[in-house]
Amino acid sequence: MESDVVTIFTVSFITSFIMMEIVSPKICSRIGTYQSLTPNQKLEWNSRVLSSIHAAIATFRALYVMCFNNYTNYVLADDKFAFNTISLTTGYITADLCMLIIYRERIGGTIGIAIHHITTIQAYSLCLSKQYLVYFANYKLLAEASTVFLNIRWALVACDKKDSQLYFYNGLALTTSFFLSRILLVPFFYQRVLETIYTSIYIEAVSTAEHYSWVSVSITLDVLNVMWFHKLVRGILRYLGPGQKKKKETIGHCKRNMVDGINKCTDTEVLPSVRHR
């Protein structure tokens, strides 16, 4: 593992704690709505500020890798920018896992989230230590595009802004970004995987155990994303269906129904599962 990767991991890990414990509370304390939150909500708020910052950085960096880096192969690509992106994310996820353990009773740290974090750390650590498959690791990071809207939605709920226009349009953005980053890209991802795993360079570089490890993790996460999106859309359609509203409903009432659908689904099914993913 190159020294740059270790340095970026360490800086990301330490910075994540500083952002959540010092910087975010200091800055957000000037916001009136933040001051009205409970101590546990403030802790969750700071955690989600950190999550959103990481999600924005990771998404743009991964998008840059996908759009502007030309790989001769997708196994042993010598791309420091891409590896540094994975190192940065691994540092953040490791710090977030530590925070979930420390504050597990205050910010809703579940076993499912912990397993998700541990699995992700294991997969990214393999990528960094063996210096391979960084293209696919960055491809998966594009899923972070929906995290910012998920965190905004939580903040609006915490601030009792469910009836606001911002809440409605953020719900649309959440649904759209979730589909684009976690559902639409799946077929293209596995098309690239199939084009790669039968090449001689892949067979020589990746052991059988490593192959089944990272592929099974990817499939599991994608199946979960499909299930979450199905529940999200079902919740919306349930409240927008003809049987749920009268013919003379106003547009504003339709919006509230849609918001309720997003709210019901994300509160009980999607939101806890994709807290930081």
CSV table of C-alpha atoms in Angstrom, one decimal:
chain,number,residue,atom,x,y,z
A,1,MET,CA,0.0,0.0,0.0
A,2,GLU,CA,1.5,3.3,-1.1
A,3,SER,CA,2.3,6.0,1.5
A,4,ASP,CA,-0.1,8.5,-0.1
A,5,VAL,CA,-3.0,6.1,0.5
A,6,VAL,CA,-2.1,5.6,4.2
A,7,THR,CA,-1.7,9.4,4.7
A,8,ILE,CA,-5.0,10.2,3.1
A,9,PHE,CA,-6.8,7.5,5.1
A,10,THR,CA,-5.3,8.8,8.3
A,11,VAL,CA,-6.1,12.5,7.5
A,12,SER,CA,-9.7,11.5,6.5
A,13,PHE,CA,-10.2,9.5,9.7
A,14,ILE,CA,-9.0,12.2,12.0
A,15,THR,CA,-10.7,15.0,10.1
A,16,SER,CA,-14.0,13.2,10.3
A,17,PHE,CA,-13.9,13.2,14.1
A,18,ILE,CA,-12.9,16.8,14.1
A,19,MET,CA,-15.7,17.8,11.8
A,20,MET,CA,-18.4,16.0,13.8
A,21,GLU,CA,-17.1,16.8,17.3
A,22,ILE,CA,-15.9,20.3,16.9
A,23,VAL,CA,-16.4,22.1,13.6
A,24,SER,CA,-20.1,21.1,12.9
A,25,PRO,CA,-21.3,21.9,16.4
A,26,LYS,CA,-19.5,25.2,16.4
A,27,ILE,CA,-20.9,26.4,13.1
A,28,CYS,CA,-24.4,24.9,13.4
A,29,SER,CA,-24.9,26.4,16.8
A,30,ARG,CA,-25.5,29.7,15.1
A,31,ILE,CA,-28.6,28.2,13.4
A,32,GLY,CA,-31.8,28.7,15.3
A,33,THR,CA,-33.4,25.4,14.4
A,34,TYR,CA,-30.2,23.6,15.5
A,35,GLN,CA,-30.4,25.2,18.9
A,36,SER,CA,-34.0,23.8,19.4
A,37,LEU,CA,-32.9,20.2,18.8
A,38,THR,CA,-32.5,17.7,21.5
A,39,PRO,CA,-28.9,16.6,22.4
A,40,ASN,CA,-29.4,13.3,20.5
A,41,GLN,CA,-30.8,15.1,17.5
A,42,LYS,CA,-27.8,17.5,17.5
A,43,LEU,CA,-25.5,14.5,17.5
A,44,GLU,CA,-27.3,13.0,14.6
A,45,TRP,CA,-27.3,16.3,12.8
A,46,ASN,CA,-23.5,16.6,13.1
A,47,SER,CA,-23.1,13.1,11.9
A,48,ARG,CA,-25.2,13.8,8.9
A,49,VAL,CA,-23.4,17.0,8.1
A,50,LEU,CA,-20.2,15.0,8.0
A,51,SER,CA,-22.0,12.3,5.9
A,52,SER,CA,-23.2,14.9,3.4
A,53,ILE,CA,-19.8,16.5,3.0
A,54,HIS,CA,-18.2,13.1,2.4
A,55,ALA,CA,-21.0,12.2,0.0
A,56,ALA,CA,-20.6,15.3,-2.1
A,57,ILE,CA,-16.8,15.0,-2.3
A,58,ALA,CA,-16.9,11.2,-3.0
A,59,THR,CA,-19.6,11.6,-5.7
A,60,PHE,CA,-17.8,14.3,-7.7
A,61,ARG,CA,-14.5,12.5,-7.4
A,62,ALA,CA,-16.0,9.2,-8.5
A,63,LEU,CA,-17.9,10.9,-11.3
A,64,TYR,CA,-14.6,12.4,-12.5
A,65,VAL,CA,-13.0,9.0,-12.5
A,66,MET,CA,-15.8,7.6,-14.5
A,67,CYS,CA,-15.9,10.4,-17.1
A,68,PHE,CA,-12.4,11.5,-17.6
A,69,ASN,CA,-10.0,8.7,-16.8
A,70,ASN,CA,-9.3,6.3,-19.7
A,71,TYR,CA,-8.3,2.9,-18.5
A,72,THR,CA,-6.4,0.4,-20.7
A,73,ASN,CA,-7.8,-2.3,-18.3
A,74,TYR,CA,-10.1,-2.2,-15.3
A,75,VAL,CA,-8.0,-4.5,-13.1
A,76,LEU,CA,-4.5,-2.9,-12.5
A,77,ALA,CA,-5.2,0.7,-13.4
A,78,ASP,CA,-2.5,3.0,-12.2
A,79,ASP,CA,-4.7,5.9,-11.1
A,80,LYS,CA,-3.6,7.7,-8.0
A,81,PHE,CA,-6.6,10.0,-8.0
A,82,ALA,CA,-9.0,7.0,-8.0
A,83,PHE,CA,-7.1,5.2,-5.2
A,84,ASN,CA,-6.9,8.4,-3.2
A,85,THR,CA,-10.7,8.7,-3.5
A,86,ILE,CA,-11.2,5.2,-2.1
A,87,SER,CA,-8.7,5.9,0.7
A,88,LEU,CA,-10.5,9.1,1.6
A,89,THR,CA,-13.8,7.2,1.8
A,90,THR,CA,-12.3,4.3,3.7
A,91,GLY,CA,-11.0,6.8,6.3
A,92,TYR,CA,-14.5,8.3,6.7
A,93,ILE,CA,-16.4,5.0,6.9
A,94,THR,CA,-13.9,3.7,9.5
A,95,ALA,CA,-14.4,6.9,11.6
A,96,ASP,CA,-18.2,6.7,11.1
A,97,LEU,CA,-18.1,3.0,12.3
A,98,CYS,CA,-16.2,4.1,15.4
A,99,MET,CA,-18.8,6.9,16.0
A,100,LEU,CA,-21.7,4.4,15.6
A,101,ILE,CA,-20.0,2.2,18.3
A,102,ILE,CA,-19.4,5.1,20.6
A,103,TYR,CA,-22.8,6.7,20.2
A,104,ARG,CA,-24.8,3.6,19.3
A,105,GLU,CA,-27.6,4.3,21.8
A,106,ARG,CA,-27.9,7.9,20.7
A,107,ILE,CA,-27.8,7.9,16.9
A,108,GLY,CA,-29.5,4.7,16.0
A,109,GLY,CA,-26.4,2.5,15.2
A,110,THR,CA,-27.8,-0.9,14.2
A,111,ILE,CA,-26.1,-4.2,13.6
A,112,GLY,CA,-27.1,-3.9,9.9
A,113,ILE,CA,-25.3,-0.6,9.5
A,114,ALA,CA,-22.3,-1.9,11.3
A,115,ILE,CA,-22.1,-5.0,9.1
A,116,HIS,CA,-22.5,-2.8,6.0
A,117,HIS,CA,-19.6,-0.5,7.2
A,118,ILE,CA,-17.3,-3.5,8.1
A,119,THR,CA,-18.0,-5.1,4.7
A,120,THR,CA,-17.3,-1.9,2.8
A,121,ILE,CA,-14.1,-1.3,4.8
A,122,GLN,CA,-13.0,-4.9,4.0
A,123,ALA,CA,-13.7,-4.5,0.3
A,124,TYR,CA,-12.0,-1.1,0.0
A,125,SER,CA,-9.0,-2.2,2.1
A,126,LEU,CA,-8.5,-5.1,-0.3
A,127,CYS,CA,-8.7,-2.7,-3.3
A,128,LEU,CA,-6.1,-0.4,-1.6
A,129,SER,CA,-3.7,-3.1,-0.4
A,130,LYS,CA,-3.7,-5.1,-3.6
A,131,GLN,CA,-3.9,-1.9,-5.8
A,132,TYR,CA,-6.5,-3.3,-8.2
A,133,LEU,CA,-10.2,-3.0,-9.2
A,134,VAL,CA,-10.2,0.7,-8.3
A,135,TYR,CA,-12.4,1.5,-11.3
A,136,PHE,CA,-15.2,-0.7,-9.9
A,137,ALA,CA,-14.7,0.7,-6.4
A,138,ASN,CA,-15.2,4.2,-7.7
A,139,TYR,CA,-18.2,3.1,-9.7
A,140,LYS,CA,-19.9,1.9,-6.5
A,141,LEU,CA,-19.2,5.3,-4.9
A,142,LEU,CA,-21.6,7.0,-7.3
A,143,ALA,CA,-24.3,5.6,-5.0
A,144,GLU,CA,-23.4,8.4,-2.6
A,145,ALA,CA,-25.2,10.9,-4.9
A,146,SER,CA,-28.5,10.2,-3.1
A,147,THR,CA,-27.1,10.5,0.4
A,148,VAL,CA,-27.1,14.3,0.6
A,149,PHE,CA,-30.9,14.4,-0.2
A,150,LEU,CA,-31.5,11.7,2.4
A,151,ASN,CA,-29.7,13.8,5.0
A,152,ILE,CA,-31.5,17.0,4.0
A,153,ARG,CA,-34.8,15.1,4.4
A,154,TRP,CA,-33.8,14.0,7.9
A,155,ALA,CA,-33.0,17.6,8.9
A,156,LEU,CA,-36.3,18.9,7.5
A,157,VAL,CA,-38.2,16.3,9.5
A,158,ALA,CA,-36.2,17.1,12.7
A,159,CYS,CA,-37.0,20.8,12.1
A,160,ASP,CA,-40.7,20.1,11.6
A,161,LYS,CA,-40.7,21.2,7.9
A,162,LYS,CA,-42.6,18.3,6.4
A,163,ASP,CA,-45.2,20.6,4.9
A,164,SER,CA,-42.7,22.9,3.2
A,165,GLN,CA,-42.0,23.2,-0.5
A,166,LEU,CA,-38.4,22.3,0.1
A,167,TYR,CA,-39.4,19.0,1.7
A,168,PHE,CA,-41.5,18.1,-1.3
A,169,TYR,CA,-38.9,18.9,-3.9
A,170,ASN,CA,-36.2,17.3,-1.9
A,171,GLY,CA,-38.3,14.2,-1.8
A,172,LEU,CA,-38.4,14.3,-5.6
A,173,ALA,CA,-34.7,14.8,-5.8
A,174,LEU,CA,-34.1,11.9,-3.4
A,175,THR,CA,-36.2,9.5,-5.5
A,176,THR,CA,-34.6,10.6,-8.7
A,177,SER,CA,-31.0,10.5,-7.4
A,178,PHE,CA,-31.7,7.1,-5.8
A,179,PHE,CA,-32.9,5.7,-9.1
A,180,LEU,CA,-30.1,7.3,-11.2
A,181,SER,CA,-27.2,6.4,-8.9
A,182,ARG,CA,-28.3,3.1,-7.4
A,183,ILE,CA,-30.6,1.5,-9.9
A,184,LEU,CA,-30.0,2.7,-13.5
A,185,LEU,CA,-26.3,2.2,-13.3
A,186,VAL,CA,-26.5,-1.5,-12.2
A,187,PRO,CA,-26.8,-3.1,-15.6
A,188,PHE,CA,-23.9,-1.0,-17.0
A,189,PHE,CA,-21.8,-1.9,-13.9
A,190,TYR,CA,-22.3,-5.7,-14.4
A,191,GLN,CA,-21.7,-5.4,-18.2
A,192,ARG,CA,-18.3,-4.0,-17.4
A,193,VAL,CA,-17.7,-6.7,-14.8
A,194,LEU,CA,-18.5,-9.5,-17.3
A,195,GLU,CA,-16.2,-7.9,-19.8
A,196,THR,CA,-13.4,-7.9,-17.2
A,197,ILE,CA,-13.5,-11.1,-15.1
A,198,TYR,CA,-12.7,-13.5,-18.0
A,199,THR,CA,-9.6,-11.6,-19.1
A,200,SER,CA,-6.2,-13.1,-18.5
A,201,ILE,CA,-5.0,-10.1,-16.5
A,202,TYR,CA,-8.0,-10.5,-14.1
A,203,ILE,CA,-7.5,-14.2,-13.6
A,204,GLU,CA,-3.8,-13.7,-12.8
A,205,ALA,CA,-4.3,-10.8,-10.4
A,206,VAL,CA,-7.5,-11.8,-8.5
A,207,SER,CA,-7.7,-15.0,-6.6
A,208,THR,CA,-10.9,-17.1,-6.5
A,209,ALA,CA,-11.7,-16.1,-2.9
A,210,GLU,CA,-11.1,-12.4,-3.7
A,211,HIS,CA,-13.3,-12.7,-6.8
A,212,TYR,CA,-16.3,-14.2,-5.0
A,213,SER,CA,-15.8,-11.9,-2.1
A,214,TRP,CA,-16.1,-8.5,-3.9
A,215,VAL,CA,-18.7,-9.8,-6.5
A,216,SER,CA,-21.0,-11.2,-3.8
A,217,VAL,CA,-20.7,-7.9,-1.8
A,218,SER,CA,-21.7,-5.9,-4.9
A,219,ILE,CA,-24.6,-8.2,-5.7
A,220,THR,CA,-25.9,-8.1,-2.2
A,221,LEU,CA,-25.8,-4.3,-2.0
A,222,ASP,CA,-27.5,-3.9,-5.4
A,223,VAL,CA,-30.3,-6.3,-4.4
A,224,LEU,CA,-30.9,-4.3,-1.3
A,225,ASN,CA,-30.9,-1.1,-3.3
A,226,VAL,CA,-33.5,-2.5,-5.6
A,227,MET,CA,-35.7,-3.6,-2.7
A,228,TRP,CA,-35.4,-0.1,-1.0
A,229,PHE,CA,-36.3,1.6,-4.3
A,230,HIS,CA,-39.2,-0.6,-4.8
A,231,LYS,CA,-40.5,0.2,-1.4
A,232,LEU,CA,-39.9,3.9,-1.9
A,233,VAL,CA,-41.8,4.0,-5.2
A,234,ARG,CA,-44.6,1.8,-3.8
A,235,GLY,CA,-45.0,4.2,-0.9
A,236,ILE,CA,-45.3,7.1,-3.3
A,237,LEU,CA,-47.8,5.4,-5.7
A,238,ARG,CA,-49.9,4.2,-2.8
A,239,TYR,CA,-50.6,7.8,-1.8
A,240,LEU,CA,-51.0,9.1,-5.4
A,241,GLY,CA,-53.2,6.3,-6.7
A,242,PRO,CA,-56.8,7.1,-7.8
A,243,GLY,CA,-58.2,5.2,-4.9
A,244,GLN,CA,-56.5,7.4,-2.4
A,245,LYS,CA,-57.6,10.8,-3.6
A,246,LYS,CA,-60.8,12.5,-4.8
A,247,LYS,CA,-61.1,14.0,-8.2
A,248,LYS,CA,-61.3,17.5,-6.9
A,249,GLU,CA,-58.1,17.4,-4.9
A,250,THR,CA,-55.9,20.4,-5.3
A,251,ILE,CA,-52.3,20.2,-6.5
A,252,GLY,CA,-51.1,21.2,-3.0
A,253,HIS,CA,-53.0,18.2,-1.5
A,254,CYS,CA,-51.5,15.9,-4.1
A,255,LYS,CA,-48.1,17.1,-3.1
A,256,ARG,CA,-48.8,16.4,0.5
A,257,ASN,CA,-49.9,12.9,-0.4
A,258,MET,CA,-46.7,12.3,-2.3
A,259,VAL,CA,-44.7,13.6,0.6
A,260,ASP,CA,-46.5,11.3,3.0
A,261,GLY,CA,-45.7,8.4,0.7
A,262,ILE,CA,-42.0,9.3,0.7
A,263,ASN,CA,-42.1,9.9,4.4
A,264,LYS,CA,-43.8,6.7,5.3
A,265,CYS,CA,-41.4,4.6,3.2
A,266,THR,CA,-38.2,6.3,4.1
A,267,ASP,CA,-39.0,6.5,7.8
A,268,THR,CA,-39.8,2.8,8.3
A,269,GLU,CA,-37.9,1.0,5.5
A,270,VAL,CA,-35.3,2.9,3.5
A,271,LEU,CA,-34.0,5.6,5.8
A,272,PRO,CA,-32.5,3.4,8.5
A,273,SER,CA,-30.9,1.1,6.0
A,274,VAL,CA,-29.1,3.7,3.9
A,275,ARG,CA,-28.1,6.1,6.6
A,276,HIS,CA,-24.7,6.7,5.2
A,277,ARG,CA,-24.9,5.0,1.9
